Coordinates of C-alpha atoms in Angstrom, one line a residue:
Chain A
M32 CA -193.8 -48.2 143.8
V33 CA -190.0 -48.8 142.4
T34 CA -188.9 -50.4 139.6
W35 CA -185.2 -52.3 139.7
T36 CA -183.1 -54.4 137.6
P37 CA -181.5 -57.4 138.7
G38 CA -177.4 -56.3 139.4
V39 CA -178.2 -52.9 139.2
P40 CA -178.3 -51.0 142.7
L41 CA -181.4 -48.8 142.9
N42 CA -179.5 -45.5 142.2
P43 CA -178.2 -43.5 140.3
I44 CA -180.5 -44.0 137.9
D45 CA -178.5 -42.0 135.3
E46 CA -176.0 -44.5 135.5
F47 CA -178.3 -47.1 134.7
F48 CA -179.7 -45.1 131.8
Q49 CA -176.3 -44.5 130.5
R50 CA -175.2 -48.0 131.0
E51 CA -177.1 -48.9 127.5
T52 CA -173.5 -48.9 125.9
V53 CA -173.5 -51.7 123.1
L54 CA -170.0 -51.5 121.4
R55 CA -166.7 -52.9 123.3
R56 CA -163.9 -50.1 124.3
P57 CA -160.2 -50.2 123.0
F58 CA -157.6 -50.3 125.4
S59 CA -154.1 -50.7 125.2
I60 CA -152.0 -53.7 127.4
G61 CA -149.9 -51.9 129.8
G62 CA -148.6 -55.2 131.4
L63 CA -148.9 -58.8 131.1
R64 CA -147.9 -61.5 133.5
R65 CA -148.3 -65.2 132.7
R66 CA -149.2 -67.5 135.6
G67 CA -149.8 -71.1 134.4
A68 CA -153.0 -70.8 132.0
T69 CA -154.3 -67.7 133.3
C70 CA -152.7 -64.1 133.0
E71 CA -152.8 -60.5 134.5
I72 CA -153.6 -57.6 132.1
D73 CA -152.6 -54.2 133.0
I74 CA -155.2 -51.7 131.7
I75 CA -154.9 -48.1 132.4
G76 CA -158.0 -45.7 131.5
R77 CA -159.6 -42.8 132.4
T78 CA -163.7 -42.1 132.7
I79 CA -164.8 -39.9 129.6
G80 CA -168.2 -41.4 129.1
P81 CA -170.7 -44.0 129.6
G82 CA -168.4 -47.1 128.6
T83 CA -165.5 -46.1 131.1
R84 CA -167.3 -44.9 133.5
F85 CA -169.2 -48.4 133.6
L86 CA -166.0 -50.2 133.5
G87 CA -164.6 -48.0 136.0
S88 CA -167.4 -49.0 138.5
M89 CA -166.3 -52.6 138.6
K90 CA -165.6 -54.2 141.7
P91 CA -162.8 -56.5 142.3
G92 CA -163.9 -59.9 141.4
D93 CA -166.6 -58.9 139.3
E94 CA -166.6 -60.5 135.5
T95 CA -166.2 -59.2 131.9
D96 CA -164.9 -60.3 128.8
I97 CA -162.2 -59.7 126.8
L98 CA -160.8 -59.9 123.0
G99 CA -157.6 -59.7 122.1
P100 CA -154.7 -59.3 121.9
L101 CA -155.6 -57.3 118.5
G102 CA -153.7 -55.7 116.3
R103 CA -149.9 -54.9 115.5
P104 CA -148.1 -53.8 118.6
F105 CA -144.7 -51.4 118.7
I106 CA -141.6 -53.1 117.4
P107 CA -138.0 -51.8 118.2
V108 CA -136.1 -50.0 115.2
E109 CA -132.8 -51.1 114.7
G110 CA -129.4 -49.5 115.0
V111 CA -130.0 -46.9 117.4
M112 CA -128.7 -46.1 120.8
V113 CA -131.6 -45.0 122.5
H114 CA -135.3 -45.9 122.4
V115 CA -137.0 -43.1 123.3
L116 CA -140.9 -43.4 124.6
V117 CA -143.3 -40.4 124.5
S118 CA -146.6 -40.3 126.0
G119 CA -149.2 -37.5 126.9
G120 CA -151.7 -38.1 129.6
V121 CA -152.9 -41.9 129.8
G122 CA -151.4 -42.7 126.7
F123 CA -148.2 -44.4 128.2
P124 CA -149.6 -47.6 128.8
P125 CA -148.7 -49.5 125.3
L126 CA -144.9 -47.9 126.1
L127 CA -145.1 -49.6 129.5
W128 CA -145.7 -52.9 127.8
F129 CA -142.7 -51.9 125.0
A130 CA -140.2 -50.5 127.5
D131 CA -140.6 -54.5 129.2
R132 CA -139.9 -55.8 125.8
L133 CA -136.7 -53.2 125.1
Q134 CA -135.6 -54.3 128.5
R135 CA -135.6 -58.0 127.8
E136 CA -134.1 -57.3 124.5
R137 CA -131.3 -55.4 126.4
R138 CA -132.1 -52.1 124.7
R139 CA -131.9 -48.8 126.0
A140 CA -134.9 -46.7 126.7
T141 CA -136.0 -43.4 128.3
A142 CA -139.5 -42.6 128.5
V143 CA -141.1 -38.9 128.2
C144 CA -144.3 -38.3 130.0
G145 CA -146.5 -35.1 129.6
A146 CA -149.6 -34.1 130.6
R147 CA -151.9 -30.9 131.3
T148 CA -151.6 -30.8 135.0
R149 CA -150.3 -33.4 137.8
D150 CA -153.4 -34.9 138.5
L151 CA -153.7 -35.8 135.0
L152 CA -150.5 -38.4 134.9
P153 CA -151.6 -41.0 136.9
L154 CA -147.9 -42.8 137.3
T155 CA -146.4 -43.8 140.7
M156 CA -143.6 -41.2 141.5
T157 CA -140.6 -42.5 143.8
A158 CA -139.0 -39.3 143.7
E159 CA -139.9 -35.8 142.6
P160 CA -139.0 -35.8 138.6
D161 CA -136.2 -33.4 137.7
S162 CA -137.9 -29.9 136.8
G163 CA -134.9 -29.0 134.2
G164 CA -135.8 -32.1 131.8
R165 CA -133.5 -34.6 132.6
E166 CA -134.0 -38.0 133.0
T167 CA -134.3 -40.0 136.4
M168 CA -135.6 -43.1 137.6
C169 CA -138.7 -41.2 138.9
A170 CA -141.2 -43.1 138.0
S171 CA -141.6 -46.7 138.8
E172 CA -143.9 -47.8 136.3
F173 CA -140.8 -47.1 133.7
A174 CA -138.0 -47.7 136.4
A175 CA -139.0 -51.6 136.7
S176 CA -138.1 -51.6 133.2
S177 CA -135.0 -49.6 133.7
A178 CA -136.1 -46.9 131.8
P179 CA -135.6 -43.4 133.5
T180 CA -138.1 -40.9 132.8
I181 CA -138.7 -36.9 131.8
I182 CA -141.8 -35.6 133.5
T183 CA -143.2 -32.6 132.1
S184 CA -146.8 -30.8 132.6
D185 CA -148.3 -27.4 131.0
D186 CA -148.8 -25.8 134.0
G187 CA -145.1 -26.8 135.9
T188 CA -146.9 -29.0 138.9
I189 CA -144.8 -31.6 138.1
G190 CA -141.3 -31.9 136.2
M191 CA -140.4 -29.8 133.8
K192 CA -142.9 -27.0 133.2
G193 CA -143.6 -27.4 129.3
T194 CA -144.5 -30.1 126.7
T195 CA -143.2 -33.6 126.0
A196 CA -141.9 -31.8 122.5
D197 CA -139.6 -29.5 124.3
A198 CA -138.5 -32.3 126.3
L199 CA -138.0 -34.6 123.4
T200 CA -136.0 -31.7 121.9
G201 CA -133.7 -31.5 124.4
L202 CA -133.1 -35.0 125.0
L203 CA -132.6 -35.8 121.3
D204 CA -130.1 -32.7 121.0
R205 CA -127.9 -34.8 124.0
L206 CA -128.5 -38.1 122.4
G207 CA -127.1 -36.2 118.9
N208 CA -130.4 -37.7 117.3
D209 CA -128.9 -41.6 117.7
A210 CA -132.8 -42.7 118.8
A211 CA -135.8 -43.9 117.8
V212 CA -139.0 -42.5 118.9
Y213 CA -142.0 -44.4 119.5
T214 CA -145.5 -41.9 120.8
C215 CA -149.0 -42.8 122.3
G216 CA -151.1 -40.2 123.1
P217 CA -153.4 -37.2 122.2
E218 CA -153.0 -36.6 118.5
R219 CA -152.1 -33.0 118.6
M220 CA -149.1 -34.1 120.2
M221 CA -148.4 -36.9 118.4
R222 CA -148.1 -34.7 115.5
R223 CA -145.9 -32.5 117.0
V224 CA -143.5 -35.4 118.0
A225 CA -143.7 -36.7 114.8
E226 CA -142.7 -33.3 113.0
I227 CA -139.8 -32.9 115.0
C228 CA -138.7 -36.7 114.4
A229 CA -139.1 -36.1 110.6
A230 CA -137.0 -32.6 110.9
R231 CA -134.3 -34.9 112.4
R232 CA -134.6 -38.2 110.5
V233 CA -135.2 -39.7 113.6
A234 CA -137.6 -43.1 113.1
C235 CA -141.1 -42.2 114.8
R236 CA -143.8 -45.1 115.3
A237 CA -147.2 -43.7 116.9
A238 CA -149.9 -45.8 118.6
L239 CA -152.8 -44.1 117.0
E240 CA -156.6 -43.9 118.5
R241 CA -159.5 -44.1 116.2
V242 CA -163.3 -44.7 116.8
M243 CA -163.3 -48.2 117.1
G244 CA -166.4 -50.7 116.4
C245 CA -165.0 -54.2 116.4
G246 CA -161.3 -54.2 116.6
M247 CA -161.3 -57.3 114.3
G248 CA -161.2 -55.3 110.9
T249 CA -164.7 -55.9 109.7
C250 CA -166.7 -52.7 110.6
Q251 CA -164.4 -49.9 108.8
S252 CA -164.6 -47.7 111.0
C253 CA -161.4 -47.0 112.6
V254 CA -159.5 -45.6 109.1
V255 CA -156.3 -43.8 109.3
A256 CA -155.2 -41.9 106.2
L257 CA -151.8 -42.6 105.0
K258 CA -149.5 -41.1 102.5
D259 CA -148.4 -43.1 99.4
E260 CA -147.0 -42.3 95.6
S261 CA -150.5 -43.1 94.5
E262 CA -152.2 -40.5 92.3
R263 CA -154.4 -39.5 95.3
G264 CA -151.1 -39.5 97.3
W265 CA -152.9 -41.1 100.5
H266 CA -155.0 -44.6 101.1
Y267 CA -156.7 -45.7 104.2
E268 CA -155.7 -48.1 106.9
L269 CA -157.5 -50.1 109.3
C270 CA -156.6 -48.8 113.0
C271 CA -157.8 -51.9 114.5
T272 CA -155.9 -54.6 112.5
H273 CA -152.8 -52.8 110.3
G274 CA -152.5 -50.5 113.1
P275 CA -152.4 -49.0 116.0
V276 CA -148.6 -48.5 115.7
F277 CA -148.0 -46.8 112.2
D278 CA -145.2 -45.3 110.7
A279 CA -145.6 -41.8 112.0
A280 CA -144.1 -40.1 108.5
R281 CA -146.9 -41.5 106.7
V282 CA -150.0 -40.5 108.9
M283 CA -151.7 -37.8 107.4
W284 CA -152.6 -36.3 110.8
E285 CA -156.6 -35.6 111.9
S286 CA -155.7 -32.5 114.3
H287 CA -154.3 -29.2 113.2
A288 CA -150.3 -28.6 114.4
Chain B
M79 CA -186.2 -88.2 128.6
Q80 CA -184.4 -89.0 125.8
A81 CA -182.9 -85.4 124.1
T82 CA -184.0 -85.7 120.5
A83 CA -181.8 -83.8 118.2
V84 CA -184.1 -81.0 116.9
D85 CA -183.6 -79.8 112.8
L86 CA -182.3 -76.0 112.7
S87 CA -182.4 -76.4 108.6
V88 CA -184.5 -74.0 106.8
Q89 CA -184.8 -73.3 103.6
L90 CA -184.2 -70.1 102.1
G91 CA -185.7 -70.3 98.5
R92 CA -183.2 -72.7 96.4
L93 CA -181.0 -72.7 99.0
R94 CA -180.6 -75.0 102.1
L95 CA -179.3 -73.8 105.4
A96 CA -177.9 -76.0 107.9
N97 CA -179.5 -73.2 110.4
P98 CA -181.3 -69.9 110.2
V99 CA -178.4 -67.8 111.3
V100 CA -176.7 -65.8 108.7
T101 CA -174.1 -63.0 109.1
V102 CA -175.4 -59.4 107.9
S103 CA -173.4 -57.5 105.2
G104 CA -170.9 -55.2 106.7
T105 CA -170.3 -56.7 109.5
C106 CA -168.3 -59.5 108.9
G107 CA -166.0 -58.3 106.3
Y108 CA -165.5 -60.5 102.8
G109 CA -165.2 -63.8 105.0
M110 CA -162.0 -64.8 106.6
E111 CA -161.9 -61.7 109.0
Y112 CA -163.6 -63.8 111.9
A113 CA -162.1 -67.2 111.2
P114 CA -160.0 -66.7 114.3
Y115 CA -162.7 -66.1 116.1
F116 CA -165.3 -68.9 115.9
D117 CA -165.7 -71.7 113.3
L118 CA -167.8 -70.1 110.5
A119 CA -168.8 -73.4 109.3
R120 CA -171.7 -73.4 112.0
L121 CA -173.4 -70.4 109.8
G122 CA -176.2 -70.9 107.8
A123 CA -175.3 -68.4 105.2
F124 CA -172.3 -65.5 105.7
T125 CA -173.0 -62.4 103.8
T126 CA -170.0 -60.1 102.1
K127 CA -169.7 -56.7 102.7
A128 CA -171.1 -54.8 99.7
V129 CA -168.9 -55.1 96.1
T130 CA -169.4 -52.3 93.6
P131 CA -168.0 -51.9 90.2
E132 CA -165.1 -49.7 91.2
P133 CA -163.3 -49.7 94.5
R134 CA -164.7 -47.3 97.1
I135 CA -162.4 -45.7 100.0
G136 CA -165.4 -44.9 101.6
N137 CA -166.6 -41.7 104.1
E138 CA -164.2 -39.7 106.0
P139 CA -164.1 -40.7 109.5
D140 CA -165.6 -40.5 111.9
R141 CA -167.5 -43.0 110.9
I142 CA -169.3 -44.5 113.5
C143 CA -171.1 -43.6 116.5
E144 CA -172.3 -45.4 119.7
V145 CA -175.6 -44.2 120.5
R146 CA -178.2 -45.5 123.4
A147 CA -179.0 -49.3 122.9
G148 CA -177.1 -49.0 119.1
M149 CA -174.7 -47.4 116.9
L150 CA -175.0 -45.1 113.8
N151 CA -172.5 -46.1 111.1
A152 CA -171.6 -44.0 107.7
I153 CA -168.7 -46.4 106.3
G154 CA -169.9 -45.1 102.7
L155 CA -169.4 -48.7 100.9
A156 CA -166.4 -48.7 101.3
N157 CA -164.9 -51.8 99.3
V158 CA -162.2 -53.2 97.4
G159 CA -164.4 -53.2 94.0
L160 CA -165.6 -56.4 91.6
E161 CA -161.8 -56.7 90.2
A162 CA -160.0 -57.2 93.5
F163 CA -162.8 -59.1 95.0
V164 CA -163.1 -61.8 92.2
R165 CA -159.2 -61.6 92.1
D166 CA -158.4 -61.9 96.2
K167 CA -161.9 -62.6 98.0
L168 CA -163.8 -65.0 95.9
P169 CA -160.7 -67.8 96.3
E170 CA -161.4 -67.3 100.1
L171 CA -164.8 -68.0 100.2
P172 CA -165.0 -71.7 99.9
K173 CA -162.9 -71.7 103.2
L174 CA -165.8 -70.4 105.0
G175 CA -167.7 -73.8 104.8
C176 CA -171.0 -72.2 104.7
P177 CA -173.0 -71.1 101.7
A178 CA -171.9 -67.8 100.7
L179 CA -174.0 -65.1 99.7
V180 CA -172.1 -61.5 98.0
N181 CA -174.1 -57.9 98.7
V182 CA -173.9 -55.8 95.6
A183 CA -174.2 -52.4 95.4
G184 CA -174.3 -49.5 92.6
H185 CA -175.3 -46.3 91.7
S186 CA -177.2 -47.2 88.7
I187 CA -179.0 -50.1 87.2
D188 CA -175.7 -50.8 84.6
D189 CA -173.6 -50.8 88.0
Y190 CA -175.5 -53.6 89.7
V191 CA -176.2 -55.6 86.5
K192 CA -172.1 -55.2 85.6
V193 CA -171.2 -56.7 89.4
C194 CA -174.0 -59.5 89.3
R195 CA -173.3 -60.3 85.6
A196 CA -169.7 -60.9 86.2
L197 CA -170.5 -62.6 89.7
D198 CA -173.3 -65.4 88.7
P199 CA -171.3 -67.6 87.0
L200 CA -168.7 -67.8 89.7
P201 CA -168.5 -71.1 91.8
G202 CA -168.7 -70.3 95.3
I203 CA -171.4 -67.7 95.1
A204 CA -175.0 -69.2 96.8
G205 CA -176.8 -66.0 96.4
L206 CA -176.6 -62.3 95.2
E207 CA -178.0 -59.5 97.4
L208 CA -179.0 -56.3 96.3
N209 CA -178.1 -53.7 98.5
V210 CA -180.3 -51.0 97.4
S211 CA -181.2 -49.1 100.8
C212 CA -177.6 -48.2 101.9
P213 CA -178.3 -44.9 103.6
N214 CA -175.0 -43.7 103.5
V215 CA -173.8 -42.8 99.8
A216 CA -175.4 -39.8 97.7
D217 CA -178.1 -41.6 95.7
G218 CA -178.0 -45.2 97.6
L219 CA -182.1 -44.6 98.8
V220 CA -183.2 -43.9 95.6
F221 CA -183.5 -47.4 94.5
G222 CA -184.9 -48.4 98.0
T223 CA -187.8 -45.9 98.4
D224 CA -189.1 -45.5 94.6
P225 CA -191.2 -49.3 94.0
G226 CA -191.4 -48.1 90.4
L227 CA -187.5 -48.0 90.1
L228 CA -187.0 -51.0 92.8
R229 CA -188.9 -53.1 89.9
E230 CA -186.9 -52.0 87.1
L231 CA -183.7 -52.6 88.9
V232 CA -184.7 -55.8 90.3
T233 CA -186.0 -56.9 86.6
A234 CA -182.8 -56.0 85.0
V235 CA -181.0 -57.8 87.2
R236 CA -182.8 -60.8 87.2
G237 CA -182.1 -61.0 83.5
V238 CA -178.2 -61.7 84.1
V239 CA -178.7 -64.1 87.4
R240 CA -179.4 -67.6 86.4
R241 CA -177.4 -69.2 89.2
A242 CA -177.6 -67.9 92.2
L243 CA -180.4 -66.9 94.5
L244 CA -181.5 -63.6 94.1
I245 CA -182.3 -61.7 97.2
V246 CA -183.4 -57.9 97.9
K247 CA -182.5 -56.2 100.7
L248 CA -185.1 -53.5 101.7
S249 CA -184.8 -50.3 103.3
P250 CA -187.3 -49.1 106.1
N251 CA -187.0 -45.6 105.4
V252 CA -190.1 -45.7 103.7
S253 CA -193.8 -45.4 104.5
D254 CA -194.9 -48.8 103.6
V255 CA -192.4 -51.7 103.3
A256 CA -194.8 -53.8 102.2
A257 CA -194.9 -52.0 98.7
M258 CA -191.5 -52.2 98.4
A259 CA -191.2 -55.8 98.7
R260 CA -193.9 -56.8 96.2
A261 CA -191.9 -54.4 94.3
A262 CA -189.0 -56.6 94.5
I263 CA -191.0 -59.9 94.0
E264 CA -192.6 -58.4 91.1
G265 CA -188.8 -57.8 89.4
G266 CA -188.2 -61.3 90.6
A267 CA -186.8 -61.7 93.8
E268 CA -186.6 -65.0 95.5
A269 CA -185.9 -63.8 98.9
L270 CA -186.0 -60.8 100.9
S271 CA -183.4 -59.4 103.5
V272 CA -185.6 -57.1 106.0
I273 CA -184.5 -54.5 107.2
N274 CA -181.3 -52.5 106.2
T275 CA -180.4 -49.4 109.0
L276 CA -182.6 -46.5 109.7
L277 CA -181.7 -43.3 109.1
G278 CA -180.2 -41.6 111.7
M279 CA -177.9 -38.6 113.5
A280 CA -176.3 -38.2 116.5
I281 CA -174.6 -34.3 117.5
D282 CA -171.8 -33.1 119.4
I283 CA -173.3 -30.7 121.7
D284 CA -169.7 -29.1 122.3
E285 CA -168.8 -28.8 118.7
W286 CA -172.6 -28.3 117.4
R287 CA -172.1 -30.8 114.7
P288 CA -173.0 -34.1 113.5
M289 CA -170.8 -36.9 115.3
L290 CA -170.4 -38.6 112.0
A291 CA -168.3 -36.5 109.5
N292 CA -170.8 -37.6 106.9
G293 CA -174.0 -35.7 108.7
T294 CA -176.2 -38.6 109.1
G295 CA -175.6 -42.5 109.2
G296 CA -177.4 -45.9 109.9
L297 CA -178.7 -46.8 113.1
S298 CA -178.4 -50.5 114.0
G299 CA -178.6 -52.8 117.0
P300 CA -180.9 -53.3 119.8
A301 CA -182.4 -50.1 119.5
I302 CA -183.7 -51.0 115.8
K303 CA -185.3 -54.6 116.5
P304 CA -188.9 -53.8 117.7
I305 CA -189.2 -52.3 114.2
A306 CA -187.6 -54.3 112.2
V307 CA -190.0 -57.2 114.1
Q308 CA -192.9 -55.1 112.9
M309 CA -191.5 -54.7 109.2
V310 CA -190.9 -58.5 108.6
S311 CA -194.3 -59.3 110.4
R312 CA -195.9 -56.6 107.9
V313 CA -193.7 -57.7 104.6
Y314 CA -194.6 -61.7 105.6
R315 CA -198.6 -61.1 106.2
A316 CA -199.3 -58.5 103.5
V317 CA -196.8 -60.1 100.4
A318 CA -194.5 -62.5 101.0
R319 CA -196.5 -65.5 102.7
D320 CA -198.7 -65.6 100.0
V321 CA -196.3 -66.0 97.1
G322 CA -193.7 -68.2 99.5
V323 CA -190.8 -65.8 99.2
P324 CA -188.6 -66.4 102.4
I325 CA -187.3 -63.3 104.4
I326 CA -184.1 -63.1 106.0
G327 CA -185.3 -60.8 109.2
M328 CA -182.4 -58.6 110.6
G329 CA -181.9 -55.7 112.7
G330 CA -180.9 -55.8 116.3
V331 CA -180.6 -59.5 116.7
Q332 CA -178.6 -60.5 119.6
T333 CA -180.1 -63.2 121.5
W334 CA -181.5 -66.8 120.7
E335 CA -184.9 -65.0 122.0
D336 CA -184.6 -62.1 119.6
A337 CA -183.9 -65.1 116.7
V338 CA -187.3 -66.7 117.9
E339 CA -189.4 -63.3 117.6
F340 CA -188.2 -62.6 114.0
L341 CA -188.8 -66.4 113.0
L342 CA -192.7 -66.4 114.4
A343 CA -193.0 -62.9 112.9
G344 CA -192.5 -64.5 109.6
A345 CA -188.7 -65.1 108.9
T346 CA -187.3 -68.0 107.8
A347 CA -183.4 -67.3 108.3
V348 CA -182.1 -64.5 110.8
G349 CA -179.6 -62.1 110.1
V350 CA -176.9 -61.1 113.0
G351 CA -174.9 -58.0 112.1
T352 CA -174.2 -55.4 114.9
A353 CA -173.9 -57.8 118.0
L354 CA -171.1 -59.5 115.6
F355 CA -169.0 -56.4 116.7
I356 CA -169.3 -57.2 120.4
D357 CA -169.3 -61.2 120.2
P358 CA -168.4 -62.9 117.1
T359 CA -169.5 -66.0 118.6
T360 CA -173.0 -64.8 118.8
P361 CA -174.2 -67.1 115.9
G362 CA -173.2 -69.9 117.4
K363 CA -175.1 -69.1 120.7
I364 CA -178.1 -68.2 119.0
C365 CA -178.1 -71.8 117.3
D366 CA -177.8 -73.3 120.6
G367 CA -180.4 -71.4 122.0
L368 CA -182.9 -71.8 119.6
A369 CA -182.1 -75.9 119.6
A370 CA -182.7 -75.8 123.2
Y371 CA -186.0 -73.7 122.8
L372 CA -187.5 -76.2 120.4
Q373 CA -186.8 -79.3 122.5
R374 CA -188.5 -77.6 125.5
R375 CA -191.5 -76.7 123.4
G376 CA -191.3 -80.1 121.8
L377 CA -191.0 -79.1 118.4
A378 CA -188.5 -80.9 115.9
S379 CA -187.7 -78.6 113.3
V380 CA -186.8 -74.8 113.6
R381 CA -189.3 -74.6 110.6
E382 CA -192.5 -75.0 112.3
L383 CA -192.0 -71.2 114.3
V384 CA -192.0 -69.4 111.0
G385 CA -195.1 -66.9 110.7
Q386 CA -196.7 -68.6 113.7
L387 CA -197.2 -65.1 115.5
K388 CA -200.7 -65.0 116.6
L389 CA -202.2 -62.0 115.0
G390 CA -206.1 -61.0 114.4
E391 CA -207.2 -59.7 111.4
G392 CA -206.8 -55.9 112.3
G393 CA -203.0 -56.5 113.6
S394 CA -204.5 -57.4 117.2
S395 CA -203.6 -59.7 119.4
A396 CA -205.7 -63.2 119.1
R397 CA -204.7 -63.9 122.4
P398 CA -208.2 -65.8 124.2
G399 CA -209.4 -63.6 126.8
P400 CA -212.2 -62.0 128.7
A401 CA -214.5 -59.6 126.1
A402 CA -213.6 -55.7 126.1
G403 CA -216.8 -54.1 127.4

């Protein structure tokens, strides 16, 4: 005898067991193209658990539903020469969306994208990135918005060997700190980026990631601790509705430096 | 055949609800958070997040964790506190377009009495639901697990609540939920919410730590539905039916079929909680499904389902069939 569930392949059974997820998964919007009453949305992610494995197993034509747009996006800081977009791993999608906005507003953008190794950086390279940490039109996703890109990898398998923090330091030196920084990626990386910016009095906005239940401000799970002038010195705000973009100078980081 | 409109309205004690679907405290904010997503006026009633005498920032993150067929939460009763609730949130409640129930929590009898005394005379509050069963604060379970204390608490609150419907939300983390239901009713509860979350834990096997910063949390979602249905049935048959105290059945409700189960088990109204996180339009879908079900069964009112579970004296199924042996 075999048992099966309609629509679920007979194997692997592990996949079926692990699909008993209940909550939605939050993703950044990487790109958005309107076509009449419909629109195409770019979502880029990595398989890290049962939810993303399920989404990754979907085929063209499969149906699902989305709830959004939710939260507050990156907003350009006024009065700076260059807008610097710093991402780690698969943190770049909201910065792609933002690069498109910056181009439409005729603002200058430069991207810094890092990963531990080449395979963990799902960008399309049209040319080998500079190994010395100089920006070039190497990544087609950012080049589409006229943004040159610096690529870094911890192991040197692509671009400059080092971290996005190293590349950002060099870039801000060259720009004389006449820049604003927008970042999305692992919390440890964003914390380092925020510290570099704070030391140079460069504005920094960070798109944070938290465990979210609803995305609509009701479950109260995705709290971010932000510094304030109160006696306690901080308060919680919700990542889903108040964020996910926050002034990095106010964030009390969860990771250690 | 002419489609006849079925009657979804129910009587929750002194409250008339347009339909039996109620949102569950802690899953729908203070009111207007879901307004962009669905018409709140379609709800039977709305229940706010818990209100405590003082503001609470809640527990450290991580506060929730998904588990198979459910989720754990340990929010820690994060809320704006009584003063800010009355000033900022209460004026919003009439915009809901449905009766508003306010969930009340505290650490002591005085806490509950203070909040209930302040809220009871205020317009726009149809009912007060005592949260005596939050598993995520230091002493939250004490009132919910000791019948004597619960009776004392409800009696004290009963003395200051004159206008609003007094509801007590029971904890499933007890050996006999019916004993707690009896204590709440003896104290003066006019309705019971059954059940709150079950105490649970999930462990990060890389870090060897609990997934939640609080260590433990409350389990909700479809995983707990059979437990909730059983407890509603138990409370209904052992206590509530005979004294005419209505039950709001809740725990893992996602579909109209789930709602029918709760109604048959003895609930007069059905709470939708965790499902709202996934699909805030769930209450409307449940109402539509209930109406279609009643029509198919030739029933005129949803009230005809309440407590109609066929159950033998010993709790066995009364389904007719050949005798065993």
